[in-house]
JSON list of C-alpha atoms in Angstrom, two decimals:
[
{"chain": "A", "resi": 212, "resn": "UNK", "atom": "CA", "xyz": [119.83, 108.87, 98.86]},
{"chain": "A", "resi": 213, "resn": "UNK", "atom": "CA", "xyz": [116.49, 107.15, 99.38]},
{"chain": "A", "resi": 214, "resn": "UNK", "atom": "CA", "xyz": [113.91, 107.92, 96.76]},
{"chain": "A", "resi": 215, "resn": "UNK", "atom": "CA", "xyz": [110.20, 107.69, 97.49]},
{"chain": "A", "resi": 216, "resn": "UNK", "atom": "CA", "xyz": [107.46, 107.46, 94.93]},
{"chain": "A", "resi": 217, "resn": "UNK", "atom": "CA", "xyz": [103.98, 108.83, 95.44]},
{"chain": "A", "resi": 218, "resn": "UNK", "atom": "CA", "xyz": [100.80, 106.83, 94.97]},
{"chain": "A", "resi": 219, "resn": "UNK", "atom": "CA", "xyz": [97.18, 107.79, 94.43]},
{"chain": "A", "resi": 220, "resn": "UNK", "atom": "CA", "xyz": [96.55, 107.12, 98.12]},
{"chain": "A", "resi": 221, "resn": "UNK", "atom": "CA", "xyz": [96.95, 109.77, 100.78]},
{"chain": "A", "resi": 222, "resn": "UNK", "atom": "CA", "xyz": [99.61, 108.70, 103.31]},
{"chain": "A", "resi": 223, "resn": "UNK", "atom": "CA", "xyz": [100.93, 105.86, 101.12]},
{"chain": "A", "resi": 224, "resn": "UNK", "atom": "CA", "xyz": [104.32, 106.09, 99.42]},
{"chain": "A", "resi": 225, "resn": "UNK", "atom": "CA", "xyz": [106.58, 103.54, 97.75]},
{"chain": "A", "resi": 226, "resn": "UNK", "atom": "CA", "xyz": [110.23, 103.22, 98.70]},
{"chain": "A", "resi": 227, "resn": "UNK", "atom": "CA", "xyz": [113.17, 102.78, 96.32]},
{"chain": "A", "resi": 228, "resn": "UNK", "atom": "CA", "xyz": [112.24, 99.07, 96.05]},
{"chain": "A", "resi": 229, "resn": "UNK", "atom": "CA", "xyz": [108.62, 100.04, 95.30]},
{"chain": "A", "resi": 230, "resn": "UNK", "atom": "CA", "xyz": [107.44, 98.64, 98.64]},
{"chain": "A", "resi": 231, "resn": "UNK", "atom": "CA", "xyz": [104.39, 100.61, 99.83]},
{"chain": "A", "resi": 232, "resn": "UNK", "atom": "CA", "xyz": [104.67, 102.15, 103.30]},
{"chain": "A", "resi": 233, "resn": "UNK", "atom": "CA", "xyz": [102.79, 104.64, 105.43]},
{"chain": "A", "resi": 234, "resn": "UNK", "atom": "CA", "xyz": [104.18, 108.16, 105.06]},
{"chain": "A", "resi": 235, "resn": "UNK", "atom": "CA", "xyz": [106.02, 109.47, 108.11]},
{"chain": "A", "resi": 236, "resn": "UNK", "atom": "CA", "xyz": [106.55, 105.97, 109.50]},
{"chain": "A", "resi": 237, "resn": "UNK", "atom": "CA", "xyz": [108.57, 102.87, 108.78]},
{"chain": "A", "resi": 238, "resn": "UNK", "atom": "CA", "xyz": [105.37, 100.75, 108.70]},
{"chain": "A", "resi": 239, "resn": "UNK", "atom": "CA", "xyz": [104.93, 98.88, 105.45]},
{"chain": "A", "resi": 240, "resn": "UNK", "atom": "CA", "xyz": [101.44, 98.17, 104.16]},
{"chain": "A", "resi": 241, "resn": "UNK", "atom": "CA", "xyz": [102.32, 94.46, 104.07]},
{"chain": "A", "resi": 242, "resn": "UNK", "atom": "CA", "xyz": [103.14, 94.55, 107.80]},
{"chain": "A", "resi": 243, "resn": "UNK", "atom": "CA", "xyz": [99.74, 96.02, 108.61]},
{"chain": "A", "resi": 244, "resn": "UNK", "atom": "CA", "xyz": [98.05, 93.39, 106.45]},
{"chain": "A", "resi": 245, "resn": "UNK", "atom": "CA", "xyz": [100.05, 90.64, 108.15]},
{"chain": "A", "resi": 246, "resn": "UNK", "atom": "CA", "xyz": [98.70, 91.82, 111.51]},
{"chain": "A", "resi": 247, "resn": "UNK", "atom": "CA", "xyz": [95.17, 91.46, 110.16]},
{"chain": "A", "resi": 248, "resn": "UNK", "atom": "CA", "xyz": [95.85, 87.98, 108.77]},
{"chain": "A", "resi": 249, "resn": "UNK", "atom": "CA", "xyz": [97.66, 86.77, 111.90]},
{"chain": "A", "resi": 250, "resn": "UNK", "atom": "CA", "xyz": [95.41, 88.22, 114.59]},
{"chain": "A", "resi": 251, "resn": "UNK", "atom": "CA", "xyz": [92.17, 89.16, 112.86]},
{"chain": "A", "resi": 252, "resn": "UNK", "atom": "CA", "xyz": [92.53, 92.74, 114.02]},
{"chain": "A", "resi": 253, "resn": "UNK", "atom": "CA", "xyz": [89.98, 95.36, 112.99]},
{"chain": "A", "resi": 254, "resn": "UNK", "atom": "CA", "xyz": [91.08, 98.87, 111.97]},
{"chain": "A", "resi": 255, "resn": "UNK", "atom": "CA", "xyz": [90.28, 100.01, 115.52]},
{"chain": "A", "resi": 256, "resn": "UNK", "atom": "CA", "xyz": [92.43, 97.25, 117.01]},
{"chain": "A", "resi": 257, "resn": "UNK", "atom": "CA", "xyz": [95.24, 98.14, 114.58]},
{"chain": "A", "resi": 258, "resn": "UNK", "atom": "CA", "xyz": [95.05, 101.69, 115.92]},
{"chain": "A", "resi": 259, "resn": "UNK", "atom": "CA", "xyz": [95.18, 100.41, 119.49]},
{"chain": "A", "resi": 260, "resn": "UNK", "atom": "CA", "xyz": [98.19, 98.20, 118.71]},
{"chain": "A", "resi": 261, "resn": "UNK", "atom": "CA", "xyz": [99.93, 100.84, 116.58]},
{"chain": "A", "resi": 262, "resn": "UNK", "atom": "CA", "xyz": [98.97, 104.13, 118.28]},
{"chain": "A", "resi": 263, "resn": "UNK", "atom": "CA", "xyz": [101.49, 106.06, 116.17]},
{"chain": "A", "resi": 264, "resn": "UNK", "atom": "CA", "xyz": [99.18, 105.45, 113.17]},
{"chain": "A", "resi": 265, "resn": "UNK", "atom": "CA", "xyz": [96.07, 107.56, 112.70]},
{"chain": "A", "resi": 266, "resn": "UNK", "atom": "CA", "xyz": [92.81, 105.96, 111.65]},
{"chain": "A", "resi": 267, "resn": "UNK", "atom": "CA", "xyz": [93.14, 107.85, 108.35]},
{"chain": "A", "resi": 268, "resn": "UNK", "atom": "CA", "xyz": [96.55, 106.28, 107.73]},
{"chain": "A", "resi": 269, "resn": "UNK", "atom": "CA", "xyz": [95.20, 102.82, 108.57]},
{"chain": "A", "resi": 270, "resn": "UNK", "atom": "CA", "xyz": [92.17, 103.14, 106.29]},
{"chain": "A", "resi": 271, "resn": "UNK", "atom": "CA", "xyz": [94.32, 104.53, 103.49]},
{"chain": "A", "resi": 272, "resn": "UNK", "atom": "CA", "xyz": [96.70, 101.56, 103.83]},
{"chain": "A", "resi": 273, "resn": "UNK", "atom": "CA", "xyz": [93.75, 99.16, 103.79]},
{"chain": "A", "resi": 274, "resn": "UNK", "atom": "CA", "xyz": [92.28, 100.84, 100.71]},
{"chain": "A", "resi": 275, "resn": "UNK", "atom": "CA", "xyz": [95.68, 100.51, 99.03]},
{"chain": "A", "resi": 276, "resn": "UNK", "atom": "CA", "xyz": [95.79, 96.84, 100.02]},
{"chain": "A", "resi": 277, "resn": "UNK", "atom": "CA", "xyz": [92.37, 96.06, 98.53]},
{"chain": "A", "resi": 278, "resn": "UNK", "atom": "CA", "xyz": [93.34, 97.73, 95.24]},
{"chain": "A", "resi": 279, "resn": "UNK", "atom": "CA", "xyz": [96.67, 95.82, 95.15]},
{"chain": "A", "resi": 280, "resn": "UNK", "atom": "CA", "xyz": [95.57, 92.63, 96.92]},
{"chain": "A", "resi": 281, "resn": "UNK", "atom": "CA", "xyz": [97.23, 90.10, 94.60]},
{"chain": "A", "resi": 282, "resn": "UNK", "atom": "CA", "xyz": [100.58, 91.90, 94.74]},
{"chain": "A", "resi": 283, "resn": "UNK", "atom": "CA", "xyz": [100.55, 92.33, 98.52]},
{"chain": "A", "resi": 284, "resn": "UNK", "atom": "CA", "xyz": [99.24, 88.83, 99.23]},
{"chain": "A", "resi": 285, "resn": "UNK", "atom": "CA", "xyz": [102.10, 87.48, 97.09]},
{"chain": "A", "resi": 286, "resn": "UNK", "atom": "CA", "xyz": [104.51, 89.54, 99.21]},
{"chain": "A", "resi": 287, "resn": "UNK", "atom": "CA", "xyz": [102.97, 88.12, 102.40]},
{"chain": "A", "resi": 288, "resn": "UNK", "atom": "CA", "xyz": [103.45, 84.60, 101.01]},
{"chain": "A", "resi": 289, "resn": "UNK", "atom": "CA", "xyz": [107.09, 85.31, 100.02]},
{"chain": "A", "resi": 290, "resn": "UNK", "atom": "CA", "xyz": [107.83, 86.63, 103.51]},
{"chain": "A", "resi": 291, "resn": "UNK", "atom": "CA", "xyz": [106.22, 83.58, 105.12]},
{"chain": "A", "resi": 292, "resn": "UNK", "atom": "CA", "xyz": [108.20, 81.19, 102.91]},
{"chain": "A", "resi": 293, "resn": "UNK", "atom": "CA", "xyz": [111.44, 83.04, 103.68]},
{"chain": "A", "resi": 294, "resn": "UNK", "atom": "CA", "xyz": [110.77, 82.93, 107.43]},
{"chain": "A", "resi": 295, "resn": "UNK", "atom": "CA", "xyz": [109.94, 79.22, 107.21]},
{"chain": "A", "resi": 296, "resn": "UNK", "atom": "CA", "xyz": [113.16, 78.57, 105.28]},
{"chain": "A", "resi": 297, "resn": "UNK", "atom": "CA", "xyz": [115.18, 80.36, 107.96]},
{"chain": "A", "resi": 298, "resn": "UNK", "atom": "CA", "xyz": [113.37, 78.46, 110.72]},
{"chain": "A", "resi": 299, "resn": "UNK", "atom": "CA", "xyz": [114.16, 75.12, 109.09]},
{"chain": "A", "resi": 300, "resn": "UNK", "atom": "CA", "xyz": [117.79, 76.10, 108.45]},
{"chain": "A", "resi": 301, "resn": "UNK", "atom": "CA", "xyz": [118.25, 77.23, 112.05]},
{"chain": "A", "resi": 302, "resn": "UNK", "atom": "CA", "xyz": [116.91, 74.01, 113.50]},
{"chain": "A", "resi": 303, "resn": "UNK", "atom": "CA", "xyz": [116.06, 73.52, 117.13]},
{"chain": "A", "resi": 304, "resn": "UNK", "atom": "CA", "xyz": [118.04, 75.64, 119.56]},
{"chain": "A", "resi": 305, "resn": "UNK", "atom": "CA", "xyz": [120.14, 73.94, 122.25]},
{"chain": "A", "resi": 306, "resn": "UNK", "atom": "CA", "xyz": [117.96, 75.63, 124.87]},
{"chain": "A", "resi": 307, "resn": "UNK", "atom": "CA", "xyz": [114.77, 74.09, 123.48]},
{"chain": "A", "resi": 308, "resn": "UNK", "atom": "CA", "xyz": [116.51, 70.69, 123.18]},
{"chain": "A", "resi": 309, "resn": "UNK", "atom": "CA", "xyz": [117.47, 70.88, 126.86]},
{"chain": "A", "resi": 310, "resn": "UNK", "atom": "CA", "xyz": [113.95, 71.88, 127.93]},
{"chain": "A", "resi": 311, "resn": "UNK", "atom": "CA", "xyz": [112.51, 68.97, 125.94]},
{"chain": "A", "resi": 312, "resn": "UNK", "atom": "CA", "xyz": [115.00, 66.50, 127.40]},
{"chain": "A", "resi": 313, "resn": "UNK", "atom": "CA", "xyz": [114.03, 67.69, 130.89]},
{"chain": "A", "resi": 314, "resn": "UNK", "atom": "CA", "xyz": [110.34, 67.30, 130.05]},
{"chain": "A", "resi": 315, "resn": "UNK", "atom": "CA", "xyz": [109.65, 71.00, 130.60]},
{"chain": "A", "resi": 316, "resn": "UNK", "atom": "CA", "xyz": [108.15, 71.40, 127.13]},
{"chain": "A", "resi": 317, "resn": "UNK", "atom": "CA", "xyz": [106.70, 68.91, 124.70]},
{"chain": "A", "resi": 318, "resn": "UNK", "atom": "CA", "xyz": [107.68, 68.48, 121.10]},
{"chain": "A", "resi": 319, "resn": "UNK", "atom": "CA", "xyz": [105.55, 70.73, 118.92]},
{"chain": "A", "resi": 320, "resn": "UNK", "atom": "CA", "xyz": [104.44, 69.41, 115.55]},
{"chain": "A", "resi": 321, "resn": "UNK", "atom": "CA", "xyz": [104.05, 72.05, 112.87]},
{"chain": "A", "resi": 322, "resn": "UNK", "atom": "CA", "xyz": [101.83, 71.04, 109.98]},
{"chain": "A", "resi": 323, "resn": "UNK", "atom": "CA", "xyz": [102.48, 72.63, 106.63]}
]
């Protein structure tokens, strides 16, 4: 049985792992924040991109983020590092290797 914990923020709950998410959705606060960091989206653009979220839910999630910024930014960083680890472990796909050998795409250098 999944247990949710309430917070002091309307629409924001914490799951059994204490990850904050928007009530009535599967959207985690960290996912919303990642969209802002990655694309520079405003609250209005977030609403356009995620029409299932109300503006009230978005602003509540953002208020929660600003009050828990260090914790959530650390989670963003952990997720990025994990994704980067998986990317490096996976290596270049055979499809991409073939496209490069045929000159269809150029080698992309990723600076870290």
